[in-house]
Amino acid sequence: MKKSLLLALTIVLAFGLAACSSNSNSGTNAPASASPAESGAAPSEAEGETVTLTFWRHDYAPEAEAFKKLIASFEEKHPNIKIDFQMIPNDQYETKIRTALAGGNPPDIMALDAPTLASYANSGAIIPLEDYFAKDGNKDDLLKPVIEGLTFNGKMYAAPNNEGTIVMFYNKKMFEEKGIPLPSKNVDEAWTWDQVLDAARKLNDPAKGVYGWNPTPWGFAGHEGAPYSEMAFLWQAGAEILSPDGTTAKGYLDSAEAKKAMTFWKSLFNTEKVSPKELPQDAFWNGKVAIHVDGPFAFSYQEQNFPNFKLGADYDVAPLWKDQKMIGTTGSWGMAITSKSEHPDEAWAFVNWVTGVEGSKVWYEETKNLPARQSTFDAFAELKEYPMNIYAEQLSKYGHPRPVTPAYPAISEAIRLLFEDVGLGNGDVDEALARAVKKIEDGLAIQKQQ
C-alpha cells in the first residue's frame, strides 16, 4: 500500500448530504418494492458456488434500512451471493477503512464520499468501473456533475447512491412583514449576492437576535460541510481553486476573483454584520435567521422537529444565489469495489443492483435523497414539482463537483480555514488567501512525492 493513502486522507471527511428517510410514495410511478430489475447473472451463479461479499458503510440509520431491503431483494435474486453488511460509526469510518486497506484486508465493497475518491483511486485501493458501466451500468443516465465528481484520470471509480446540492431557504413571513419582494423560484433567475444582501440588511434585527443571512448551513463547523458550501462563493465570483490540470493553486485561488469573493464574505460577518459568527441551534427554524441555505433533507427535519413551521406559509425555497456565475456545489456518497476483492464481478452485480436504473428508484423511495440518475428524476412526479424541482434543475444545470484530486484533504482544510480566517476572524483577505494557497501547494507537493 502506498503511503499516499495514509497521508492524503489524514482529514476525516465525514460530511454527507443525505436525506432523512421517508416511506411516502405520493406522486410516483416507480415500483414500490425494493426489487430492482435483473442486470445479468454473476459468475458464481453459473458456477454454483456461494460467494460472500463484505460491504462497509458509515452508520446512518435511515439509509441502513434502505440497504437492508435492497440486500434482501438482491440475495433472493442471487441465491449464491451473500452480502455481509457492516455499519461503522461515522467518526470511525474513514480510520477503519484506511487501517483495513493498509493491512491488506479491506471489504469487497466500500462506501466513499466523493472527495475521498481520488486518494483511494490514486493509491490503487479501488478499481475503475468503466468496463462495468459500459456493460450494463447505464452511465449515460447519470447526471454530468455526478460523473465528473466520481471520475479520476478519465475513469469512474464509484457508482453513486445519490447526489447533493444546497439551495436558499427564506422566512416568508419576515419578507412579507418588511415588504421585500420574494425571490424567484426559477433557477435561471437566481438572486445575486447584492440582492440577497439588500434583503438581509432589511431583515437584520440585532435587538431581537435575528440575523439577515446565514450563508453556510452549519456555520463555522469543523467538518466538510463548511467548505462544501463555501466553495460555491469562489466559483460564483469566477475564481478557481486549482489550475485545470490540478497541479497548482497559485494564480487561481489568489486571483482577483477570489479576492472579490472573500472580501464580500468578510463584509457579511464584520462590516454589514448580517451573518452570525456563532450560529444558534436550529437558527432558521427558530426564527433567528431570515435567509438560510440547506439540502433537501431539511424538509424531513422540519416536519419532525418543527411541524408548525410550514413550507409555503412560514418559509419558502429558492435557487442558490449567484454572482458572475450561477453555481451550486455537488457531491455525495457512492459505492466502490476494492482492489483486494477476489470477486469483483459479483461485487459489481450488487453495486449495480443498488445504484442502477431500477435500484436508484428504490433508493429514492426509501431515502428521499436527491437522485444521481435522470431516469429517477423522470420517474417521480414530486421531483418535477416545487420544492424538489429547484434542487433537480439546479443540480442538472449548474452543479459543480469539488476538486477531484488525491490532495483534496489539504484543499478542504485550506478552504475551511480561509473562510474562518476572513469571516470569523476578520482577517486580512490577501494574507488569508496566501496561507490557503500555501497549504494547498504543500498538500500537492506531498502527494507528488509518493
CSV table of N, CA, C and O in Angstrom, one decimal, residues 352-430:
chain,number,residue,atom,x,y,z
A,352,ASN,N,-24.4,-2.6,-8.8
A,352,ASN,CA,-25.3,-2.2,-9.9
A,352,ASN,C,-26.7,-2.4,-9.5
A,352,ASN,O,-27.6,-1.7,-9.9
A,353,TRP,N,-27.0,-3.4,-8.7
A,353,TRP,CA,-28.3,-3.7,-8.2
A,353,TRP,C,-28.8,-2.5,-7.3
A,353,TRP,O,-30.0,-2.1,-7.4
A,354,VAL,N,-27.9,-1.9,-6.5
A,354,VAL,CA,-28.3,-0.8,-5.7
A,354,VAL,C,-28.3,0.5,-6.4
A,354,VAL,O,-29.2,1.3,-6.2
A,355,THR,N,-27.4,0.7,-7.3
A,355,THR,CA,-27.2,2.1,-7.9
A,355,THR,C,-27.7,2.2,-9.3
A,355,THR,O,-27.6,3.2,-9.9
A,356,GLY,N,-28.1,1.1,-9.9
A,356,GLY,CA,-28.5,1.1,-11.3
A,356,GLY,C,-29.9,1.8,-11.5
A,356,GLY,O,-30.4,2.4,-10.5
A,357,VAL,N,-30.4,1.7,-12.7
A,357,VAL,CA,-31.6,2.4,-13.0
A,357,VAL,C,-32.8,2.1,-12.1
A,357,VAL,O,-33.4,3.0,-11.6
A,358,GLU,N,-33.0,0.8,-11.9
A,358,GLU,CA,-34.2,0.4,-11.0
A,358,GLU,C,-33.8,0.6,-9.5
A,358,GLU,O,-34.7,1.0,-8.7
A,359,GLY,N,-32.6,0.2,-9.2
A,359,GLY,CA,-32.2,0.3,-7.8
A,359,GLY,C,-32.2,1.8,-7.3
A,359,GLY,O,-32.6,2.0,-6.1
A,360,SER,N,-31.9,2.7,-8.2
A,360,SER,CA,-31.9,4.1,-7.8
A,360,SER,C,-33.3,4.6,-7.5
A,360,SER,O,-33.5,5.5,-6.6
A,361,LYS,N,-34.3,4.0,-8.2
A,361,LYS,CA,-35.7,4.4,-7.9
A,361,LYS,C,-36.1,3.9,-6.5
A,361,LYS,O,-36.8,4.6,-5.7
A,362,VAL,N,-35.7,2.7,-6.2
A,362,VAL,CA,-36.0,2.1,-4.9
A,362,VAL,C,-35.3,3.0,-3.8
A,362,VAL,O,-35.9,3.3,-2.8
A,363,TRP,N,-34.0,3.3,-4.1
A,363,TRP,CA,-33.3,4.1,-3.1
A,363,TRP,C,-33.9,5.5,-2.8
A,363,TRP,O,-34.0,5.9,-1.7
A,364,TYR,N,-34.5,6.1,-3.9
A,364,TYR,CA,-35.1,7.4,-3.7
A,364,TYR,C,-36.4,7.2,-2.9
A,364,TYR,O,-36.7,8.0,-2.0
A,365,GLU,N,-37.2,6.1,-3.2
A,365,GLU,CA,-38.4,5.9,-2.5
A,365,GLU,C,-38.1,5.7,-1.0
A,365,GLU,O,-38.9,6.2,-0.1
A,366,GLU,N,-37.1,5.0,-0.7
A,366,GLU,CA,-36.8,4.7,0.7
A,366,GLU,C,-36.1,5.8,1.5
A,366,GLU,O,-36.2,6.0,2.7
A,367,THR,N,-35.3,6.7,0.8
A,367,THR,CA,-34.5,7.7,1.5
A,367,THR,C,-34.9,9.1,1.2
A,367,THR,O,-34.6,10.0,2.0
A,368,LYS,N,-35.5,9.3,0.0
A,368,LYS,CA,-35.8,10.7,-0.5
A,368,LYS,C,-34.5,11.5,-0.7
A,368,LYS,O,-34.6,12.8,-0.7
A,369,ASN,N,-33.4,10.9,-0.9
A,369,ASN,CA,-32.2,11.6,-1.2
A,369,ASN,C,-32.2,12.1,-2.7
A,369,ASN,O,-32.9,11.4,-3.5
A,370,LEU,N,-31.6,13.1,-3.0
A,370,LEU,CA,-31.6,13.7,-4.3
A,370,LEU,C,-30.9,12.7,-5.3
A,370,LEU,O,-29.8,12.2,-5.0
A,371,PRO,N,-31.6,12.3,-6.4
A,371,PRO,CA,-31.1,11.2,-7.2
A,371,PRO,C,-29.9,11.6,-8.0
A,371,PRO,O,-29.6,12.8,-8.2
A,372,ALA,N,-29.2,10.6,-8.5
A,372,ALA,CA,-28.0,10.8,-9.3
A,372,ALA,C,-28.3,10.5,-10.8
A,372,ALA,O,-27.5,10.8,-11.7
A,373,ARG,N,-29.5,9.9,-11.0
A,373,ARG,CA,-29.9,9.5,-12.4
A,373,ARG,C,-31.0,10.3,-12.9
A,373,ARG,O,-32.0,10.5,-12.2
A,374,GLN,N,-31.0,10.6,-14.2
A,374,GLN,CA,-32.0,11.3,-14.8
A,374,GLN,C,-33.3,10.5,-14.8
A,374,GLN,O,-34.4,11.0,-14.7
A,375,SER,N,-33.2,9.1,-15.0
A,375,SER,CA,-34.4,8.3,-15.1
A,375,SER,C,-35.1,8.3,-13.7
A,375,SER,O,-36.4,8.2,-13.7
A,376,THR,N,-34.4,8.5,-12.6
A,376,THR,CA,-35.1,8.6,-11.3
A,376,THR,C,-35.9,9.9,-11.3
A,376,THR,O,-37.0,9.9,-10.8
A,377,PHE,N,-35.3,11.0,-11.7
A,377,PHE,CA,-36.0,12.3,-11.7
A,377,PHE,C,-37.2,12.2,-12.6
A,377,PHE,O,-38.3,12.7,-12.3
A,378,ASP,N,-37.1,11.4,-13.7
A,378,ASP,CA,-38.2,11.3,-14.6
A,378,ASP,C,-39.4,10.4,-14.1
A,378,ASP,O,-40.5,10.6,-14.4
A,379,ALA,N,-39.0,9.5,-13.1
A,379,ALA,CA,-40.0,8.5,-12.6
A,379,ALA,C,-40.9,9.1,-11.5
A,379,ALA,O,-41.9,8.5,-11.3
A,380,PHE,N,-40.5,10.2,-10.9
A,380,PHE,CA,-41.2,10.6,-9.7
A,380,PHE,C,-41.8,12.0,-10.0
A,380,PHE,O,-41.0,13.0,-10.2
A,381,ALA,N,-43.1,12.2,-10.0
A,381,ALA,CA,-43.7,13.5,-10.2
A,381,ALA,C,-43.3,14.5,-9.2
A,381,ALA,O,-43.1,15.7,-9.6
A,382,GLU,N,-43.0,14.1,-8.0
A,382,GLU,CA,-42.7,15.1,-6.9
A,382,GLU,C,-41.3,15.8,-7.2
A,382,GLU,O,-41.1,16.9,-6.7
A,383,LEU,N,-40.5,15.1,-8.0
A,383,LEU,CA,-39.2,15.7,-8.3
A,383,LEU,C,-39.3,16.7,-9.4
A,383,LEU,O,-38.3,17.5,-9.7
A,384,LYS,N,-40.4,16.8,-10.1
A,384,LYS,CA,-40.7,17.8,-11.1
A,384,LYS,C,-41.5,19.0,-10.5
A,384,LYS,O,-41.7,20.0,-11.2
A,385,GLU,N,-41.9,18.9,-9.3
A,385,GLU,CA,-42.7,19.9,-8.6
A,385,GLU,C,-42.0,20.6,-7.5
A,385,GLU,O,-41.0,20.1,-6.9
A,386,TYR,N,-42.4,21.8,-7.2
A,386,TYR,CA,-41.8,22.6,-6.1
A,386,TYR,C,-42.0,21.8,-4.8
A,386,TYR,O,-43.1,21.3,-4.5
A,387,PRO,N,-41.0,21.8,-3.9
A,387,PRO,CA,-39.7,22.5,-4.0
A,387,PRO,C,-38.6,21.6,-4.6
A,387,PRO,O,-37.5,22.1,-4.8
A,388,MET,N,-38.8,20.3,-4.8
A,388,MET,CA,-37.7,19.4,-5.2
A,388,MET,C,-37.3,19.8,-6.6
A,388,MET,O,-36.1,19.5,-7.0
A,389,ASN,N,-38.1,20.4,-7.5
A,389,ASN,CA,-37.7,20.7,-8.8
A,389,ASN,C,-36.6,21.8,-8.8
A,389,ASN,O,-35.7,21.8,-9.7
A,390,ILE,N,-36.5,22.6,-7.8
A,390,ILE,CA,-35.4,23.6,-7.7
A,390,ILE,C,-34.1,22.8,-7.5
A,390,ILE,O,-33.1,23.2,-8.1
A,391,TYR,N,-34.1,21.9,-6.6
A,391,TYR,CA,-32.8,21.1,-6.4
A,391,TYR,C,-32.5,20.3,-7.7
A,391,TYR,O,-31.3,20.3,-8.1
A,392,ALA,N,-33.5,19.7,-8.3
A,392,ALA,CA,-33.2,18.9,-9.5
A,392,ALA,C,-32.7,19.8,-10.7
A,392,ALA,O,-31.7,19.4,-11.3
A,393,GLU,N,-33.3,20.9,-10.9
A,393,GLU,CA,-32.9,21.8,-12.0
A,393,GLU,C,-31.5,22.5,-11.7
A,393,GLU,O,-30.7,22.6,-12.6
A,394,GLN,N,-31.3,22.9,-10.5
A,394,GLN,CA,-30.0,23.5,-10.1
A,394,GLN,C,-28.9,22.5,-10.3
A,394,GLN,O,-27.8,22.8,-10.8
A,395,LEU,N,-29.1,21.3,-9.8
A,395,LEU,CA,-28.1,20.2,-9.9
A,395,LEU,C,-27.8,20.0,-11.4
A,395,LEU,O,-26.6,19.9,-11.8
A,396,SER,N,-28.8,19.8,-12.2
A,396,SER,CA,-28.6,19.4,-13.6
A,396,SER,C,-27.9,20.6,-14.4
A,396,SER,O,-27.0,20.3,-15.2
A,397,LYS,N,-28.4,21.8,-14.2
A,397,LYS,CA,-27.9,22.9,-15.0
A,397,LYS,C,-26.6,23.6,-14.4
A,397,LYS,O,-25.8,24.0,-15.2
A,398,TYR,N,-26.5,23.6,-13.1
A,398,TYR,CA,-25.5,24.5,-12.5
A,398,TYR,C,-24.6,23.7,-11.5
A,398,TYR,O,-23.9,24.4,-10.7
A,399,GLY,N,-24.7,22.4,-11.4
A,399,GLY,CA,-23.9,21.7,-10.4
A,399,GLY,C,-22.4,21.7,-10.7
A,399,GLY,O,-22.0,21.7,-11.9
A,400,HIS,N,-21.6,21.7,-9.7
A,400,HIS,CA,-20.2,21.8,-9.8
A,400,HIS,C,-19.5,20.9,-8.7
A,400,HIS,O,-19.7,21.2,-7.5
A,401,PRO,N,-18.9,19.9,-9.1
A,401,PRO,CA,-18.2,19.0,-8.1
A,401,PRO,C,-17.0,19.6,-7.5
A,401,PRO,O,-16.4,20.5,-8.1
A,402,ARG,N,-16.7,19.2,-6.3
A,402,ARG,CA,-15.4,19.6,-5.6
A,402,ARG,C,-14.2,19.1,-6.4
A,402,ARG,O,-14.4,18.1,-7.1
A,403,PRO,N,-13.1,19.7,-6.3
A,403,PRO,CA,-11.9,19.2,-7.0
A,403,PRO,C,-11.6,17.7,-6.8
A,403,PRO,O,-11.6,17.2,-5.6
A,404,VAL,N,-11.4,17.0,-7.9
A,404,VAL,CA,-11.2,15.5,-7.8
A,404,VAL,C,-9.6,15.4,-7.8
A,404,VAL,O,-9.0,15.4,-8.9
A,405,THR,N,-9.0,15.3,-6.7
A,405,THR,CA,-7.6,15.2,-6.6
A,405,THR,C,-7.2,14.4,-5.3
A,405,THR,O,-7.9,14.5,-4.3
A,406,PRO,N,-6.1,13.7,-5.4
A,406,PRO,CA,-5.6,13.0,-4.1
A,406,PRO,C,-5.3,14.0,-3.0
A,406,PRO,O,-5.2,13.6,-1.9
A,407,ALA,N,-5.1,15.2,-3.4
A,407,ALA,CA,-4.7,16.2,-2.4
A,407,ALA,C,-5.9,16.9,-1.8
A,407,ALA,O,-5.8,18.0,-1.1
A,408,TYR,N,-7.1,16.4,-2.1
A,408,TYR,CA,-8.3,17.1,-1.6
A,408,TYR,C,-8.4,17.3,-0.1
A,408,TYR,O,-8.9,18.4,0.3
A,409,PRO,N,-7.9,16.4,0.7
A,409,PRO,CA,-7.9,16.8,2.2
A,409,PRO,C,-7.2,18.1,2.5
A,409,PRO,O,-7.7,18.8,3.3
A,410,ALA,N,-6.1,18.4,1.8
A,410,ALA,CA,-5.4,19.6,2.0
A,410,ALA,C,-6.3,20.8,1.5
A,410,ALA,O,-6.3,21.9,2.2
A,411,ILE,N,-7.0,20.6,0.4
A,411,ILE,CA,-7.8,21.6,-0.1
A,411,ILE,C,-9.0,21.9,0.8
A,411,ILE,O,-9.3,23.1,1.1
A,412,SER,N,-9.6,20.9,1.3
A,412,SER,CA,-10.7,21.0,2.2
A,412,SER,C,-10.4,21.8,3.4
A,412,SER,O,-11.1,22.8,3.8
A,413,GLU,N,-9.2,21.5,4.0
A,413,GLU,CA,-8.8,22.2,5.2
A,413,GLU,C,-8.4,23.6,4.9
A,413,GLU,O,-8.8,24.6,5.7
A,414,ALA,N,-7.8,23.8,3.8
A,414,ALA,CA,-7.4,25.2,3.4
A,414,ALA,C,-8.6,26.1,3.2
A,414,ALA,O,-8.6,27.3,3.6
A,415,ILE,N,-9.6,25.6,2.5
A,415,ILE,CA,-10.8,26.4,2.2
A,415,ILE,C,-11.5,26.7,3.5
A,415,ILE,O,-12.0,27.8,3.8
A,416,ARG,N,-11.7,25.7,4.4
A,416,ARG,CA,-12.4,25.9,5.7
A,416,ARG,C,-11.7,26.9,6.5
A,416,ARG,O,-12.3,27.9,7.0
A,417,LEU,N,-10.3,26.9,6.6
A,417,LEU,CA,-9.6,27.8,7.4
A,417,LEU,C,-9.6,29.2,6.7
A,417,LEU,O,-9.6,30.2,7.4
A,418,LEU,N,-9.6,29.3,5.4
A,418,LEU,CA,-9.7,30.5,4.7
A,418,LEU,C,-10.9,31.3,5.1
A,418,LEU,O,-10.9,32.5,5.4
A,419,PHE,N,-12.1,30.6,5.0
A,419,PHE,CA,-13.3,31.3,5.3
A,419,PHE,C,-13.5,31.6,6.7
A,419,PHE,O,-14.1,32.6,7.1
A,420,GLU,N,-12.9,30.8,7.6
A,420,GLU,CA,-12.9,31.1,9.0
A,420,GLU,C,-12.0,32.3,9.3
A,420,GLU,O,-12.4,33.2,10.1
A,421,ASP,N,-10.8,32.4,8.7
A,421,ASP,CA,-9.9,33.5,9.0
A,421,ASP,C,-10.5,34.8,8.6
A,421,ASP,O,-10.4,35.8,9.3
A,422,VAL,N,-11.2,34.8,7.4
A,422,VAL,CA,-11.7,36.1,6.9
A,422,VAL,C,-13.1,36.4,7.5
A,422,VAL,O,-13.3,37.6,7.8
A,423,GLY,N,-13.9,35.4,7.7
A,423,GLY,CA,-15.3,35.7,8.3
A,423,GLY,C,-15.3,35.8,9.8
A,423,GLY,O,-15.5,36.8,10.4
A,424,LEU,N,-14.9,34.7,10.4
A,424,LEU,CA,-14.9,34.6,11.9
A,424,LEU,C,-13.8,35.5,12.5
A,424,LEU,O,-14.1,36.2,13.5
A,425,GLY,N,-12.6,35.5,11.9
A,425,GLY,CA,-11.5,36.2,12.5
A,425,GLY,C,-11.3,37.6,11.9
A,425,GLY,O,-10.4,38.3,12.4
A,426,ASN,N,-12.1,38.0,10.9
A,426,ASN,CA,-12.0,39.4,10.4
A,426,ASN,C,-10.5,39.6,9.9
A,426,ASN,O,-10.0,40.7,10.0
A,427,GLY,N,-9.9,38.5,9.3
A,427,GLY,CA,-8.5,38.6,8.9
A,427,GLY,C,-8.3,39.3,7.6
A,427,GLY,O,-9.3,39.5,6.8
A,428,ASP,N,-7.1,39.6,7.3
A,428,ASP,CA,-6.7,40.3,6.0
A,428,ASP,C,-6.9,39.3,4.9
A,428,ASP,O,-6.5,38.2,4.9
A,429,VAL,N,-7.7,39.7,3.8
A,429,VAL,CA,-8.0,38.8,2.7
A,429,VAL,C,-6.8,38.3,2.0
A,429,VAL,O,-6.7,37.1,1.7
A,430,ASP,N,-5.9,39.2,1.6
A,430,ASP,CA,-4.7,38.8,0.9
A,430,ASP,C,-3.8,37.8,1.7
A,430,ASP,O,-3.4,36.8,1.1
